[in-house]
């Protein structure tokens, strides 16, 4: 063992002793770095700091769910979002006009704490909540409950930050090294085509999609040809035109040997290797502390120890035990798009008027915190068949003994695809397309398909998507949306209360230059493309799939105006970001400089989904992890 590793081990044992769950007043916790939040942004960064030999405290509100089957089975990506030990039920407003918001059948009411009514006609006395936005309070953050999909960002995402800030280290050519860093610890693999190709009705849908993406017929009618199509990597680093390449693609997932693997495993392995990383779980940070010299210097954090304290958790109710920790170097906030701006505001950094209205002393008036929030829009076209998709035979998604897909997954090794359907996340393939309304040459539509009935998020959505095995979904996800009108505002001065989240969708958000209509047009095109794929399904009747009926939006929704209304009422998102943006020195709404430093204070950075000036790529976990690796490099190497 190298000397520094030995010292690191001693330090970590020492630190672990200090970090006993109950903090008494005599206890002084001091580290070089404190990272708040163990998700895609904070987890890898904390590991890298510790691996470089720095004592690092990683504070996580939730806890480690090691051994919980919900986090390891890829096909349980819906189930896991409903696990009370993990989930944070955040409710958001797509529209502030509540009558308009309630046109969405997913609009949810609180009947009693954590008992919900979804849709119109709530029982008397129910309180309107808005639209469920699943979040994970657990080790590894939302990556521990997400859909595992791994799509790397576009070069334009990085070059845009370089242009805005004048910091050339953000150029795509330089950012590539951070993807290499992520791949040092993150395995990525698509679902084996062999699993998908066992179900000929599924194959028939994929064949239809291949046709409308210009990849069929006649060859594609055979399963063998489809297998070739599905081995095409949408993240190719060899194809120079990758960002604008259209087609039908496999979907890469963050998994190893058919098991979800990601940030929490990196954290576990880093601790097990003896690096000086202390994970303090069941600990909710309530405030960043400052030495109020000029400029103010972050000195540490105050927190509450206790299980599931945040009131978005169905297990909440406890008040916790107060404690604090200090740093000799820096505090890094990685609490996610909603909780990072909330925590900054609670600590006196944010729009002065808002802070004062809650009686919070202003440390630094930064008006951009909790503004500029962005998300993608998503919309499905769903159909129902007369008979089941055979790939789902025996899959009950409930972990009970009759869940034979689970026993197959549990009892077989990862060879010859023997673990079966549950080593997939339910998504069979994706059409990647550039709409006629894209802002640049990048493909901006990701249309994923699978044998589920997915209409977005609402309480128990995970049961609804698989309540029968007869549905199929093609869901459009719009990349590079133009709406920057989302906000995160304090509900109260209590850190355990979730923030107030407004997305201000479509015409209630960014409208300059017809931005809202351009995004809507692209969504309509994606919806049309989904319908075209269903139509092309019928060209492959030879595969024997039975007919279907469209359930969403349904046959009556045909005119462009009707399709647009459908999208505006029901679209959703799940890549919320950009609420503490990096920006230029002369931009008063910039929250961070190009090195993640919070403007106007010292020794404080933000590293998570909130740092982006514009929503990156098609899926967001990969750019966040790349940013996490970049932040480690910036902090360690200047
Ligand atoms: C249902 C769903 C499916 C998704 N699927 C995909 C997908 O397939 N592919 C993809 O790329 N993206 C996906 N995403 C999005 C992606 O997983 C998240 O955007 C990403 O994980 C966010 O990373 P983050 O580090 O910013 O925040 P988080 O992952 O939310 O991490 C923040 C962490 O901070 C902790 N925390 C917060 N406040 C405090 C506090 N005050 N004190 C202590 N700890 C605190 C939280 O418990 C959490 O662990 C999905 C999202 C959802 C909701
Ligand atoms: C998995 O999550 C479900 C909720 O979706 C929950 O009922 C179940 O208890 C969880 N399983 C485990 C092993 O914790
Ligand atoms: C709110 O939304 C409803 C339903 O769309 C609409 O009829 C009403 O005019 C809106 N109110 C305002 C003030 O915009
Ligand atoms: C979508 O389809 C409708 C109906 O077929 C058509 O009128 C409209 O032009 C299409 N819109 C886009 C953006 O592709």
Coordinates of C-alpha atoms and ligand atoms in Angstrom, one line a residue, residues 97 99-100 103, ligand 3:
X97 CA -52.9 29.3 -14.4
X99 CA -57.5 25.9 -14.6
X100 CA -55.2 25.5 -17.6
X103 CA -56.5 20.2 -18.3
Ligands
LIG3 C1 -56.7 30.1 -17.5 O1 -56.9 28.9 -18.2 C2 -58.2 28.6 -18.6 C3 -58.2 27.3 -19.3 O2 -57.3 27.2 -20.4 C4 -58.7 29.8 -19.6 O3 -60.0 29.5 -20.0 C5 -58.5 31.1 -18.8 O4 -58.8 32.1 -19.7 C6 -57.1 31.3 -18.3 N1 -57.1 32.5 -17.5 C7 -56.2 33.4 -17.7 C8 -56.3 34.6 -16.7 O5 -55.4 33.4 -18.6

